[in-house]
Tab-separated table of C-alpha atoms in Angstrom:
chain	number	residue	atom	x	y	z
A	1	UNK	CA	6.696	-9.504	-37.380
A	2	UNK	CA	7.460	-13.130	-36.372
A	3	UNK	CA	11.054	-14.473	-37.436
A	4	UNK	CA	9.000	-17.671	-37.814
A	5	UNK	CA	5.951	-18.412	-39.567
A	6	UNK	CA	4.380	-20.982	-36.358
A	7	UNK	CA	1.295	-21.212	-37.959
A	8	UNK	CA	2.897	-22.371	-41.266
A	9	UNK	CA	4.986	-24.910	-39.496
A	10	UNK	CA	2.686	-26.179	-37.373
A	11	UNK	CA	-0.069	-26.665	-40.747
A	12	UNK	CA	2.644	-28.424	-42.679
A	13	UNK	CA	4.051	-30.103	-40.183
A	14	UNK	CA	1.147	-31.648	-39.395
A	15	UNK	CA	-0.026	-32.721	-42.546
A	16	UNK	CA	4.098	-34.460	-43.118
A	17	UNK	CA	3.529	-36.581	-39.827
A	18	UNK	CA	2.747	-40.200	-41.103
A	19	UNK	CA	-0.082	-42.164	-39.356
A	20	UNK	CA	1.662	-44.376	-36.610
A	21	UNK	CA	0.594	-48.176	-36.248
A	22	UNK	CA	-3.065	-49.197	-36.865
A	23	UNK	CA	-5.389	-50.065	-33.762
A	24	UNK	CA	-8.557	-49.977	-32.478
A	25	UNK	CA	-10.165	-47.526	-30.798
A	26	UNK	CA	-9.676	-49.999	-27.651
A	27	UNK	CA	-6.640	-50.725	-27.998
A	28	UNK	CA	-5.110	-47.297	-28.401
A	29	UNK	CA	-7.575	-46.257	-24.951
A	30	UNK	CA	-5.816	-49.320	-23.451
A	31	UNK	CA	-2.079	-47.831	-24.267
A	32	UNK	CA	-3.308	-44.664	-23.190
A	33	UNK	CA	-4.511	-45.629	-19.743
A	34	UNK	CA	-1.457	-47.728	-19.052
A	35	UNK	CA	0.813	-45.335	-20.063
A	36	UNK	CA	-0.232	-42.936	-17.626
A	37	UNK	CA	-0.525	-45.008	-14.452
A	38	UNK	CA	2.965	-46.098	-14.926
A	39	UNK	CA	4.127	-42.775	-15.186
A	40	UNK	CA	3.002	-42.373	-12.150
A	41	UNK	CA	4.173	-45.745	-10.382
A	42	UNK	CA	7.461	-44.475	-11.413
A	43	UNK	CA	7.864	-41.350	-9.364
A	44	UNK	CA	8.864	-43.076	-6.328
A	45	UNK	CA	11.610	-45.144	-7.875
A	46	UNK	CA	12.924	-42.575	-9.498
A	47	UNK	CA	12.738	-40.498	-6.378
A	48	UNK	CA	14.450	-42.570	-4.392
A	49	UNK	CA	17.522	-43.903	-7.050
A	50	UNK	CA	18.298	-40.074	-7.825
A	51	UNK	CA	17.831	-38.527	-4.246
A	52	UNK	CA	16.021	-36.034	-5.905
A	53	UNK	CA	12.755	-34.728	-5.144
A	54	UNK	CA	10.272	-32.867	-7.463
A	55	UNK	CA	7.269	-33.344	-5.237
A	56	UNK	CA	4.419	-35.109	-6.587
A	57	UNK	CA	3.969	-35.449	-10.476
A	58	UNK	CA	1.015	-34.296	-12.510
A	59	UNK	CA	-0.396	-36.835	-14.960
A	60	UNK	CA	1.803	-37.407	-17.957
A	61	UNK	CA	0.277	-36.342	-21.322
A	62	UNK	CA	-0.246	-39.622	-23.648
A	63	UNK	CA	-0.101	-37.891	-27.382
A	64	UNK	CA	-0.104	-38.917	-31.110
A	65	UNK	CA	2.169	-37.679	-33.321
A	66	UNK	CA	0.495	-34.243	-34.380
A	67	UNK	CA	0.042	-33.277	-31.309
A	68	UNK	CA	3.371	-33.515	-29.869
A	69	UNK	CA	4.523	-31.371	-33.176
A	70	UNK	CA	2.340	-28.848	-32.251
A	71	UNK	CA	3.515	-28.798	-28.208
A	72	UNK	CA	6.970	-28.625	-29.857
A	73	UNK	CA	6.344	-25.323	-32.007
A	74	UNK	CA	5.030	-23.702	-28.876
A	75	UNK	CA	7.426	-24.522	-26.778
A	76	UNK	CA	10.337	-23.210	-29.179
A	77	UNK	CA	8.044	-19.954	-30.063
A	78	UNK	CA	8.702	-19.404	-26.048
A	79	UNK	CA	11.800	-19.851	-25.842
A	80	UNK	CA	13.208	-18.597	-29.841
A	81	UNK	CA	10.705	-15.317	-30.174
A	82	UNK	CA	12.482	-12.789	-27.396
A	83	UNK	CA	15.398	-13.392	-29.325
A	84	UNK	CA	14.085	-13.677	-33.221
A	85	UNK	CA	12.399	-10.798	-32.867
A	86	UNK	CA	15.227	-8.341	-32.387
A	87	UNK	CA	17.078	-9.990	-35.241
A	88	UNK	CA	14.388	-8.824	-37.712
A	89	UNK	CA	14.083	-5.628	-36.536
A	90	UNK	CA	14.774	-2.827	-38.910
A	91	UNK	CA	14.689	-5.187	-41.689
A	92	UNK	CA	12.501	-5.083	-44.851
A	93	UNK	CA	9.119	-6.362	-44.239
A	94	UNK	CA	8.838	-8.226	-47.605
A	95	UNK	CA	12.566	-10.516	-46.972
A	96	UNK	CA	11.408	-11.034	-43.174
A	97	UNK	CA	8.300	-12.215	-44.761
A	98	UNK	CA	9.680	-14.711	-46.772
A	99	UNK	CA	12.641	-15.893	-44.376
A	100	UNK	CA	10.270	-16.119	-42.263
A	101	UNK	CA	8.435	-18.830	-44.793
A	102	UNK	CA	11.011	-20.752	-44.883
A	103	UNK	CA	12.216	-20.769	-41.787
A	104	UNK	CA	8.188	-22.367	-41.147
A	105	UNK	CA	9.039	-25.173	-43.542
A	106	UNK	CA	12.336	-26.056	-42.132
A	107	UNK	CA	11.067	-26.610	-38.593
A	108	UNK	CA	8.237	-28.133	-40.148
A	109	UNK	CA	10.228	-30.964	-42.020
A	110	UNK	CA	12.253	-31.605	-38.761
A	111	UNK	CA	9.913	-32.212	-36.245
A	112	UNK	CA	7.720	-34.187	-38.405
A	113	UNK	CA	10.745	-36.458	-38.622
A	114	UNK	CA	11.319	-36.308	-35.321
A	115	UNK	CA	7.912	-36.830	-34.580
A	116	UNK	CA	8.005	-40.422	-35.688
A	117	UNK	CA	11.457	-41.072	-33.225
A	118	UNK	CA	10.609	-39.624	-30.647
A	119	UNK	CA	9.190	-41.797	-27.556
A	120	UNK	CA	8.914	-39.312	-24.886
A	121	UNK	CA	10.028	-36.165	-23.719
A	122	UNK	CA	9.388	-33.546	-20.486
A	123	UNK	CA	8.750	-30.370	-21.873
A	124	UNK	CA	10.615	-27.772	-19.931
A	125	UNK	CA	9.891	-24.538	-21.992
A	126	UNK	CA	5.433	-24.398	-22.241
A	127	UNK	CA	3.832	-21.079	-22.681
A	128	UNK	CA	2.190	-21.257	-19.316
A	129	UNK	CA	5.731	-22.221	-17.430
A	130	UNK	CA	4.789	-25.207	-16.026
A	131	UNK	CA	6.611	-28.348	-17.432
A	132	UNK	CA	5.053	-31.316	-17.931
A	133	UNK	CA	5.992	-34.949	-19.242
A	134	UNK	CA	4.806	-36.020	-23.095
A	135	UNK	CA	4.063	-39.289	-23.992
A	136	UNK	CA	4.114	-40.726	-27.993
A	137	UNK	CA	2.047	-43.903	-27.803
A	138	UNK	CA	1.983	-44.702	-31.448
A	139	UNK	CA	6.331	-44.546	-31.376
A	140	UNK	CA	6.181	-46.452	-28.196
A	141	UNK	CA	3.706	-48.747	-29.688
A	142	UNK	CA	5.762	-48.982	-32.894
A	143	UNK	CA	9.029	-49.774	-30.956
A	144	UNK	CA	7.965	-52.121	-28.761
A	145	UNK	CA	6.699	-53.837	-31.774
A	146	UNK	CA	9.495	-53.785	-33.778
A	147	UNK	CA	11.884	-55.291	-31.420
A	148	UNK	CA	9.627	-57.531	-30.131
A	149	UNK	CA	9.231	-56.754	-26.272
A	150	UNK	CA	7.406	-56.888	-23.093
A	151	UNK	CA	4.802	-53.879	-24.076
A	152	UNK	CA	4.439	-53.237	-20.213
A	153	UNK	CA	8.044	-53.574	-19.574
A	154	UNK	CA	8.914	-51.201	-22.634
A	155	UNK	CA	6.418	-48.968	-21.236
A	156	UNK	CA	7.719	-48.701	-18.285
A	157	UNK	CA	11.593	-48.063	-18.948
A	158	UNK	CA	10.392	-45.391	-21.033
A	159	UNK	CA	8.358	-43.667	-18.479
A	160	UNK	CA	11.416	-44.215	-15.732
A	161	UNK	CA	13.622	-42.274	-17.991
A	162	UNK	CA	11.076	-39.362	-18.655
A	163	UNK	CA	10.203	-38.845	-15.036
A	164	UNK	CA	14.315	-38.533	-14.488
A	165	UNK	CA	13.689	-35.605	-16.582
A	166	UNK	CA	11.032	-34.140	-15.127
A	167	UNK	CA	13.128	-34.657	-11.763
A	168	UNK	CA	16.191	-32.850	-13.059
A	169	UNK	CA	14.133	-29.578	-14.266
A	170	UNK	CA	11.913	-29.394	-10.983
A	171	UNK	CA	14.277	-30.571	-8.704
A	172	UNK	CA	17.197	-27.858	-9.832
A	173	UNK	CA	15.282	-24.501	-10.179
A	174	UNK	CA	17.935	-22.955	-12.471
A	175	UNK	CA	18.346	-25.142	-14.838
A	176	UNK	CA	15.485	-24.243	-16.752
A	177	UNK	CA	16.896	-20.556	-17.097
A	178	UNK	CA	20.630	-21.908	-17.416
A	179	UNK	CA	20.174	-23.569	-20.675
A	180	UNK	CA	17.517	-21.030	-21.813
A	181	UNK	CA	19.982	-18.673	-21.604
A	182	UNK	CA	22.440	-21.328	-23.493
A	183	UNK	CA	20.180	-21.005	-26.231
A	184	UNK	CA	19.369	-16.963	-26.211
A	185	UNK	CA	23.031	-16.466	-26.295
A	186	UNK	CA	23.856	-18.883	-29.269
A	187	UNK	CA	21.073	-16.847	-31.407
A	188	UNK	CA	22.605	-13.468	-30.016
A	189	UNK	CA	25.636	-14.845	-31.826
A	190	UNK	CA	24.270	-15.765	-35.184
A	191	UNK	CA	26.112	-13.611	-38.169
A	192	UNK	CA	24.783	-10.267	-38.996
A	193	UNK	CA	26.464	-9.051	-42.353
A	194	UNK	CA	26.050	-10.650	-45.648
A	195	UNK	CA	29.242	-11.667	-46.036
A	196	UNK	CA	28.932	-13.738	-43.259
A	197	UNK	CA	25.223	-14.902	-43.724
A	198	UNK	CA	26.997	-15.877	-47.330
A	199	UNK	CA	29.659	-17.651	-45.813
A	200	UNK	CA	27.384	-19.665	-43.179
A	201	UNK	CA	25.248	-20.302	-46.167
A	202	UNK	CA	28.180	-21.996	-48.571
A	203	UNK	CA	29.009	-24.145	-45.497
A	204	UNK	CA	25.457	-25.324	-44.986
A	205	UNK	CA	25.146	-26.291	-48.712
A	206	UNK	CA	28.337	-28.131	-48.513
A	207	UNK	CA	27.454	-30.092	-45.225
A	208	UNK	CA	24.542	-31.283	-46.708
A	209	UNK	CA	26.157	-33.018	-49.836
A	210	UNK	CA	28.754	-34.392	-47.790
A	211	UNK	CA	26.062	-36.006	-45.942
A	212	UNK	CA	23.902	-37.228	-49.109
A	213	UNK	CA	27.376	-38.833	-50.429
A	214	UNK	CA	27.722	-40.478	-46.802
A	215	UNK	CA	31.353	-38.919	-46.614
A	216	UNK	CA	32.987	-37.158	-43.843
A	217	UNK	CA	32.060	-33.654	-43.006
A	218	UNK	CA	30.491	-31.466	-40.297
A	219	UNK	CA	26.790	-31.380	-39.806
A	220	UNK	CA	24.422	-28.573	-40.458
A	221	UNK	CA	24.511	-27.592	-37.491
A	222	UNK	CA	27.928	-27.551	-37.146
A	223	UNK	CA	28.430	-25.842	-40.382
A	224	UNK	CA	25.856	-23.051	-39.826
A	225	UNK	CA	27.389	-21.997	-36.234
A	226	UNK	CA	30.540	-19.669	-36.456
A	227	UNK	CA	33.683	-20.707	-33.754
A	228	UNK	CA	32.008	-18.304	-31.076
A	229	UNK	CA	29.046	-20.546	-31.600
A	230	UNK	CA	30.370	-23.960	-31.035
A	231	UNK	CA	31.987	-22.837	-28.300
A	232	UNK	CA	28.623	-22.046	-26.749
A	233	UNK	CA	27.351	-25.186	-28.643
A	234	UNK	CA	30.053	-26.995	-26.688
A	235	UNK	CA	28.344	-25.956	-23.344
A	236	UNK	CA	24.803	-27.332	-24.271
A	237	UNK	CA	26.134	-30.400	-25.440
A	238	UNK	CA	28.000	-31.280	-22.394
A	239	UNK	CA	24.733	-30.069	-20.569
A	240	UNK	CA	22.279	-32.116	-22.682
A	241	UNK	CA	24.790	-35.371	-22.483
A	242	UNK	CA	24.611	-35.050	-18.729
A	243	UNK	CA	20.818	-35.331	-18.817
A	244	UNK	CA	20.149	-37.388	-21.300
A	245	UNK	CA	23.073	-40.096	-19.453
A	246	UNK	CA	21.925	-39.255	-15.834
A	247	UNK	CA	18.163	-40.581	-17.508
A	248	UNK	CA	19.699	-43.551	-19.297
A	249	UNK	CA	21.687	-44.340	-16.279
A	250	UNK	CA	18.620	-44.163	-14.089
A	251	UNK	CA	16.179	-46.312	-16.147
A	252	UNK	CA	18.769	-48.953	-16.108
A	253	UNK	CA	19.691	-48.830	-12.508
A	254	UNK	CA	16.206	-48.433	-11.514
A	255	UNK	CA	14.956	-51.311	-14.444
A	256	UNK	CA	16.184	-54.990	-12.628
A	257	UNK	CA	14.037	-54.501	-9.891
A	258	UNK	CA	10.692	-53.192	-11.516
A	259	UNK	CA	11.540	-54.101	-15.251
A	260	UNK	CA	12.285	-57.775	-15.237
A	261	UNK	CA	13.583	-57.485	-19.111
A	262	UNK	CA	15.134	-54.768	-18.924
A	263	UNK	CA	18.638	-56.415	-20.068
A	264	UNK	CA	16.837	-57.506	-23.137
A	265	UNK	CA	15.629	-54.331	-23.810
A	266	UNK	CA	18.447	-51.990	-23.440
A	267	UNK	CA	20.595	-54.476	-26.173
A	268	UNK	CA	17.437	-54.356	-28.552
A	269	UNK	CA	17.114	-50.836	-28.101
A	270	UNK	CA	20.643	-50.022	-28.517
A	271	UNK	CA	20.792	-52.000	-32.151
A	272	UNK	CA	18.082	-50.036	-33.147
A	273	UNK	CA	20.169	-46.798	-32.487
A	274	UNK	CA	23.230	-48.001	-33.780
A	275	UNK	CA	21.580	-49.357	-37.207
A	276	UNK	CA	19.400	-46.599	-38.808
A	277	UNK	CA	18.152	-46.899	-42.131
A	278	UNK	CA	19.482	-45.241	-45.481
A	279	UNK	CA	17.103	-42.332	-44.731
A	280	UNK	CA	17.930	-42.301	-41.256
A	281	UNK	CA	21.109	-41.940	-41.060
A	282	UNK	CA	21.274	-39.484	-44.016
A	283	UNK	CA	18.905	-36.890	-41.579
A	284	UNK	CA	20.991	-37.989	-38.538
A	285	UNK	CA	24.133	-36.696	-40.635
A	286	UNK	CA	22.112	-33.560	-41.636
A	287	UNK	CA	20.822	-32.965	-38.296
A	288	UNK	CA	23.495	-33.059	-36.174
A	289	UNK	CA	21.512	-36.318	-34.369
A	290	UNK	CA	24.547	-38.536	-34.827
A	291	UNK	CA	25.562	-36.068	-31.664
A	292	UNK	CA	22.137	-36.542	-29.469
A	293	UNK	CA	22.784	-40.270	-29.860
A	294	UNK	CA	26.391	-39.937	-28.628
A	295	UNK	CA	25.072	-38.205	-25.989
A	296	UNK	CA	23.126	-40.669	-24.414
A	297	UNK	CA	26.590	-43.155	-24.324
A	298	UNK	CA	29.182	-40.503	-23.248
A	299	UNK	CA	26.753	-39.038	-20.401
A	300	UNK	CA	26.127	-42.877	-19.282
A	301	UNK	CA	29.606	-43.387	-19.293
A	302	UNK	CA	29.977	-40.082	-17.057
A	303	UNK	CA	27.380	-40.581	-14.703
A	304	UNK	CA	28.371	-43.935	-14.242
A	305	UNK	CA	32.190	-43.503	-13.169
A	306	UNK	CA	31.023	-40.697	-11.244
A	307	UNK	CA	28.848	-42.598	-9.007
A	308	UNK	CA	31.074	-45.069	-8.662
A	309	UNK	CA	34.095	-43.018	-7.499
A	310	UNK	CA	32.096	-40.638	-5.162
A	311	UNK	CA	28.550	-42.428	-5.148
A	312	UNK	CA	25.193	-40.844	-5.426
A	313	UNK	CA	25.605	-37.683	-3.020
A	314	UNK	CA	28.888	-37.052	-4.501
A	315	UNK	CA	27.375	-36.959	-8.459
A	316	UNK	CA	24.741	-35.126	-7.588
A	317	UNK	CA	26.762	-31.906	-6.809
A	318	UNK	CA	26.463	-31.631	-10.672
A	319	UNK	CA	22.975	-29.751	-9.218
A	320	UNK	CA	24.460	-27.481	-7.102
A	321	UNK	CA	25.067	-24.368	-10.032
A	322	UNK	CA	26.236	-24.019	-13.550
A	323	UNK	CA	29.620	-23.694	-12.362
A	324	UNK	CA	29.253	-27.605	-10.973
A	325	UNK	CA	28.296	-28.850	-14.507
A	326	UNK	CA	30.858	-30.773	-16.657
A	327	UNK	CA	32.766	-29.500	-19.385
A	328	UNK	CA	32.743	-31.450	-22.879
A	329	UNK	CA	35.491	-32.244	-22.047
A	330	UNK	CA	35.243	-33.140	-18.720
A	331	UNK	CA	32.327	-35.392	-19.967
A	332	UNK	CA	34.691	-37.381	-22.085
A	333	UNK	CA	36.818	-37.561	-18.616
A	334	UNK	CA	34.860	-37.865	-15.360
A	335	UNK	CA	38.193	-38.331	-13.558
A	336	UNK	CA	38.233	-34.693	-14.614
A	337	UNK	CA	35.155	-33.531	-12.881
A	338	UNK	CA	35.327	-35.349	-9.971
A	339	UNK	CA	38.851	-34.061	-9.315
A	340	UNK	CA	37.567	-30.834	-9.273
A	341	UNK	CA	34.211	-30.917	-8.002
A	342	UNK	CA	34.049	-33.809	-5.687
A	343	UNK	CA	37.505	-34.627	-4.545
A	344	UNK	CA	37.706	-34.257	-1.240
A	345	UNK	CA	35.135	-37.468	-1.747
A	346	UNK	CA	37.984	-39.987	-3.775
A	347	UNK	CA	40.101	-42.422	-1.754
């Protein structure tokens, strides 16, 4: 029995995803089109800023909001159901049934929140194993909108930041497994007595008040992870800040030559992130995404004092194995790093 109702989550989700911005059928087929030829003009810029090589790129999948809920709940049914179901084995068929329930209406409520945020994304983890580069035209639409920008520029930038992704996965053939195995081992960890399911539970519960009042206090996430947890939790958020900065980084380094706005565009973009709404930031707080947008600043920050210390060959021995990937810590000081992985390189 599934730890996870998919089908549940996927229904609901579905039906909680609002409409994006209204067009016409030739407009939206305009977007579409667009979208995907400049995912592929920017392969070779990307290419040649990273020094990394994926070989050529398949075309990028433009997708509405539904659908790229729907590619999400596969993609963590691959990666979540080795693991979920040993945890319900041996236990009673009517509580995994209704955990299980819930569990489908959780996800369900997240991604369709997320699916309205989200602009793009390479999805590593598919059912058939081979990655491949999502598109959200109505959020890019919607964006570019709201803060009033060059639609082909915006397009662009966005597409130069995805393809960086789809450059780190098939460019560095572990790192798919490496943070796979991040995640397995963070579930393998999850509380087993009911003390402790009890305890995890109280925490939850209090996390989300403290974030309904807007006062200090850990998120969800936080709260529902015990210390052997966050200390595993710690390694995927230094991995995800690297990638998520090394993309940012890239977009803007790449941007002044192909992306004549792009100045304009990163300070829009950045206000947007920095001034959610009431609901917002409430299910920023909940959700732990307070972290993902820190992430995108402090791996920026890395990659950036990196390069400029040891330059492009000497950041990109971050590739080399897990053992060459930053710390947390380390990605709060990339004096830190490059000390130890790149020295020999420093003045």
């Amino acid at each position: 029995m599934d730890a996870v109702d998919w089908d549940l989550a996927s229904s609901v989700g579905r039906r909680l995803c609002p409409d994006g911005p209204r067009t016409t059928a030739g407009a939206a087929q305009s977007v579409v089109g667009e979208l995907r030829a400049l995912a592929r003009f920017a392969v070779d810029p990307v290419r040649e800023r990273t020094g990394l090589d994926a070989g050529d790129a398949p075309g990028a999948v433009v997708v509405d909001r539904p659908t790229w809920l729907d590619s999400n709940i596969k993609g963590f049914r691959t990666v979540l159901d080795p693991v979920l179901r040993q945890a319900v084995v041996g236990q009673p068929a009517a509580l995994t049934a209704v955990s299980a329930r819930v569990a489908g209406l959780q996800m369900a409520g997240v991604l369709a929140f997320a699916s309205t945020k989200v602009l793009g994304q390479y999805e590593a983890f598919t059912p058939s194993g081979e990655g491949r580069l999502l598109l959200v035209a109505p959020n890019i639409v919607a964006a570019e909108q709201q803060l009033g920008l060059s639609p082909r520029d915006f397009r662009l930038w966005v597409c130069l930041h995805e393809e960086t992704h789809r450059v780190q996965f098939g460019a560095v053939p572990w790192l798919s497994d490496y943070m796979t195995g991040l995640i397995h081992q963070f579930l393998d960890l999850a509380p087993t007595s009911p003390a402790e399911t009890l305890d995890r539970f109280r925490a939850v519960l209090g996390a989300l008040v403290a974030a309904i009042r807007n006062t200090d206090g850990p998120s969800m996430v936080d709260a529902a992870s015990s210390p052997a947890q966050r200390r595993v939790f710690d390694q995927v958020t230094a991995l995800m800040s690297l990638l998520e900065g090394h993309a940012d980084y890239v977009m803007d380094a790449v941007g002044p030559e192909i992306v004549p706005t792009v100045a304009v565009i990163r300070s829009r973009f950045e206000r947007r992130r920095e001034q959610p709404s009431a609901v917002d930031g409430v299910m920023r707080r909940i959700l732990g995404l307070d972290v993902k947008l820190r992430q995108y600043s402090d791996g920026r920050r890395f990659v950036t004092e990196v390069t400029d210390a040891v330059g492009r060959d000497g950041f990109n021995r971050v590739w080399g194995a897990p053992e060459m990937l930053p710390t947390r810590a380390e990605i709060l000081n990339p004096t830190a790093w490059t000390r130890r992985v790149a020295g020999d390189l420093l003045p």
